[in-house]
Amino acid sequence: MWPEWNRIRELAEQNGRWELGAARIVASIAIPIAVSFYSHRLALIVAVPFGLALYWYSRRALRRFLKRQA
Protein backbone atom coordinates (compact mmCIF):
# COMPACT_ATOMS: atom_id res chain seq x y z
CA MET A 1 0.00 0.00 0.00
CA TRP A 2 1.97 3.00 1.25
CA PRO A 3 5.76 2.77 1.68
CA GLU A 4 5.54 4.19 5.21
CA TRP A 5 3.22 1.33 6.25
CA ASN A 6 5.90 -1.14 5.20
CA ARG A 7 8.48 0.74 7.27
CA ILE A 8 6.16 0.79 10.29
CA ARG A 9 5.48 -2.93 9.91
CA GLU A 10 9.21 -3.71 9.67
CA LEU A 11 9.92 -1.72 12.84
CA ALA A 12 6.99 -3.37 14.59
CA GLU A 13 8.21 -6.85 13.64
CA GLN A 14 11.71 -6.06 14.86
CA ASN A 15 10.52 -4.67 18.17
CA GLY A 16 7.28 -6.56 18.75
CA ARG A 17 5.27 -3.33 18.70
CA TRP A 18 2.32 -3.94 16.37
CA GLU A 19 0.13 -1.28 17.98
CA LEU A 20 1.91 1.58 16.19
CA GLY A 21 1.27 0.16 12.74
CA ALA A 22 -2.24 -0.98 13.63
CA ALA A 23 -3.23 2.42 15.05
CA ARG A 24 -1.98 4.18 11.94
CA ILE A 25 -3.87 1.85 9.60
CA VAL A 26 -7.10 2.05 11.61
CA ALA A 27 -6.93 5.84 11.68
CA SER A 28 -6.29 5.99 7.94
CA ILE A 29 -9.35 3.84 7.27
CA ALA A 30 -11.74 5.39 9.83
CA ILE A 31 -12.19 8.74 8.07
CA PRO A 32 -13.13 7.36 4.60
CA ILE A 33 -15.57 4.93 6.24
CA ALA A 34 -17.18 7.79 8.14
CA VAL A 35 -17.47 9.85 4.96
CA SER A 36 -19.03 6.92 3.10
CA PHE A 37 -21.78 6.88 5.73
CA TYR A 38 -22.46 10.60 5.32
CA SER A 39 -26.23 10.05 5.45
CA HIS A 40 -25.89 8.61 8.95
CA ARG A 41 -25.04 11.66 10.98
CA LEU A 42 -24.38 9.74 14.17
CA ALA A 43 -21.72 7.60 12.47
CA LEU A 44 -20.12 10.71 11.02
CA ILE A 45 -20.23 12.61 14.32
CA VAL A 46 -18.65 9.71 16.20
CA ALA A 47 -16.18 8.32 13.64
CA VAL A 48 -14.50 11.49 12.38
CA PRO A 49 -13.30 12.85 15.74
CA PHE A 50 -12.29 9.34 16.83
CA GLY A 51 -10.36 8.78 13.61
CA LEU A 52 -8.63 12.15 13.81
CA ALA A 53 -7.68 11.63 17.47
CA LEU A 54 -6.35 8.15 16.77
CA TYR A 55 -4.38 9.41 13.75
CA TRP A 56 -2.89 12.30 15.78
CA TYR A 57 -1.95 10.02 18.67
CA SER A 58 -0.40 7.39 16.39
CA ARG A 59 1.72 10.06 14.65
CA ARG A 60 3.01 11.30 18.02
CA ALA A 61 3.70 7.76 19.18
CA LEU A 62 5.46 6.95 15.92
CA ARG A 63 7.68 10.04 16.16
CA ARG A 64 8.71 9.13 19.72
CA PHE A 65 9.30 5.53 18.66
CA LEU A 66 11.49 6.52 15.69
CA LYS A 67 13.51 8.94 17.85
CA ARG A 68 14.29 6.08 20.23
CA GLN A 69 15.40 3.91 17.29
CA ALA A 70 17.79 6.54 15.90
PDB file of C-alpha atoms in Angstrom:
ATOM      1  CA  MET A   1       0.000   0.000   0.000  1.00  0.00           C
ATOM      2  CA  TRP A   2       1.974   2.998   1.248  1.00  0.00           C
ATOM      3  CA  PRO A   3       5.759   2.768   1.683  1.00  0.00           C
ATOM      4  CA  GLU A   4       5.543   4.187   5.212  1.00  0.00           C
ATOM      5  CA  TRP A   5       3.216   1.330   6.250  1.00  0.00           C
ATOM      6  CA  ASN A   6       5.903  -1.143   5.201  1.00  0.00           C
ATOM      7  CA  ARG A   7       8.482   0.743   7.267  1.00  0.00           C
ATOM      8  CA  ILE A   8       6.162   0.788  10.288  1.00  0.00           C
ATOM      9  CA  ARG A   9       5.483  -2.929   9.908  1.00  0.00           C
ATOM     10  CA  GLU A  10       9.211  -3.706   9.670  1.00  0.00           C
ATOM     11  CA  LEU A  11       9.916  -1.724  12.843  1.00  0.00           C
ATOM     12  CA  ALA A  12       6.986  -3.374  14.586  1.00  0.00           C
ATOM     13  CA  GLU A  13       8.213  -6.846  13.638  1.00  0.00           C
ATOM     14  CA  GLN A  14      11.715  -6.058  14.861  1.00  0.00           C
ATOM     15  CA  ASN A  15      10.517  -4.669  18.168  1.00  0.00           C
ATOM     16  CA  GLY A  16       7.282  -6.557  18.747  1.00  0.00           C
ATOM     17  CA  ARG A  17       5.271  -3.326  18.702  1.00  0.00           C
ATOM     18  CA  TRP A  18       2.324  -3.944  16.374  1.00  0.00           C
ATOM     19  CA  GLU A  19       0.129  -1.276  17.976  1.00  0.00           C
ATOM     20  CA  LEU A  20       1.912   1.577  16.192  1.00  0.00           C
ATOM     21  CA  GLY A  21       1.269   0.159  12.740  1.00  0.00           C
ATOM     22  CA  ALA A  22      -2.240  -0.977  13.629  1.00  0.00           C
ATOM     23  CA  ALA A  23      -3.233   2.420  15.054  1.00  0.00           C
ATOM     24  CA  ARG A  24      -1.976   4.179  11.937  1.00  0.00           C
ATOM     25  CA  ILE A  25      -3.867   1.848   9.597  1.00  0.00           C
ATOM     26  CA  VAL A  26      -7.097   2.046  11.613  1.00  0.00           C
ATOM     27  CA  ALA A  27      -6.934   5.843  11.681  1.00  0.00           C
ATOM     28  CA  SER A  28      -6.290   5.991   7.940  1.00  0.00           C
ATOM     29  CA  ILE A  29      -9.351   3.841   7.272  1.00  0.00           C
ATOM     30  CA  ALA A  30     -11.735   5.387   9.832  1.00  0.00           C
ATOM     31  CA  ILE A  31     -12.186   8.737   8.067  1.00  0.00           C
ATOM     32  CA  PRO A  32     -13.130   7.362   4.602  1.00  0.00           C
ATOM     33  CA  ILE A  33     -15.569   4.932   6.236  1.00  0.00           C
ATOM     34  CA  ALA A  34     -17.180   7.795   8.136  1.00  0.00           C
ATOM     35  CA  VAL A  35     -17.465   9.854   4.964  1.00  0.00           C
ATOM     36  CA  SER A  36     -19.027   6.919   3.103  1.00  0.00           C
ATOM     37  CA  PHE A  37     -21.782   6.881   5.734  1.00  0.00           C
ATOM     38  CA  TYR A  38     -22.460  10.596   5.317  1.00  0.00           C
ATOM     39  CA  SER A  39     -26.230  10.051   5.455  1.00  0.00           C
ATOM     40  CA  HIS A  40     -25.890   8.607   8.946  1.00  0.00           C
ATOM     41  CA  ARG A  41     -25.044  11.663  10.980  1.00  0.00           C
ATOM     42  CA  LEU A  42     -24.380   9.743  14.171  1.00  0.00           C
ATOM     43  CA  ALA A  43     -21.724   7.602  12.470  1.00  0.00           C
ATOM     44  CA  LEU A  44     -20.118  10.711  11.023  1.00  0.00           C
ATOM     45  CA  ILE A  45     -20.230  12.612  14.317  1.00  0.00           C
ATOM     46  CA  VAL A  46     -18.650   9.706  16.200  1.00  0.00           C
ATOM     47  CA  ALA A  47     -16.182   8.323  13.644  1.00  0.00           C
ATOM     48  CA  VAL A  48     -14.496  11.488  12.378  1.00  0.00           C
ATOM     49  CA  PRO A  49     -13.302  12.852  15.745  1.00  0.00           C
ATOM     50  CA  PHE A  50     -12.290   9.344  16.828  1.00  0.00           C
ATOM     51  CA  GLY A  51     -10.363   8.779  13.610  1.00  0.00           C
ATOM     52  CA  LEU A  52      -8.626  12.152  13.813  1.00  0.00           C
ATOM     53  CA  ALA A  53      -7.685  11.631  17.468  1.00  0.00           C
ATOM     54  CA  LEU A  54      -6.346   8.153  16.772  1.00  0.00           C
ATOM     55  CA  TYR A  55      -4.380   9.408  13.752  1.00  0.00           C
ATOM     56  CA  TRP A  56      -2.890  12.302  15.780  1.00  0.00           C
ATOM     57  CA  TYR A  57      -1.948  10.019  18.672  1.00  0.00           C
ATOM     58  CA  SER A  58      -0.397   7.393  16.388  1.00  0.00           C
ATOM     59  CA  ARG A  59       1.722  10.055  14.649  1.00  0.00           C
ATOM     60  CA  ARG A  60       3.011  11.303  18.024  1.00  0.00           C
ATOM     61  CA  ALA A  61       3.696   7.755  19.184  1.00  0.00           C
ATOM     62  CA  LEU A  62       5.455   6.950  15.917  1.00  0.00           C
ATOM     63  CA  ARG A  63       7.684  10.037  16.155  1.00  0.00           C
ATOM     64  CA  ARG A  64       8.708   9.128  19.720  1.00  0.00           C
ATOM     65  CA  PHE A  65       9.303   5.527  18.660  1.00  0.00           C
ATOM     66  CA  LEU A  66      11.488   6.522  15.691  1.00  0.00           C
ATOM     67  CA  LYS A  67      13.513   8.942  17.848  1.00  0.00           C
ATOM     68  CA  ARG A  68      14.292   6.084  20.227  1.00  0.00           C
ATOM     69  CA  GLN A  69      15.401   3.907  17.287  1.00  0.00           C
ATOM     70  CA  ALA A  70      17.788   6.541  15.898  1.00  0.00           C
TER      71      ALA A  70
END
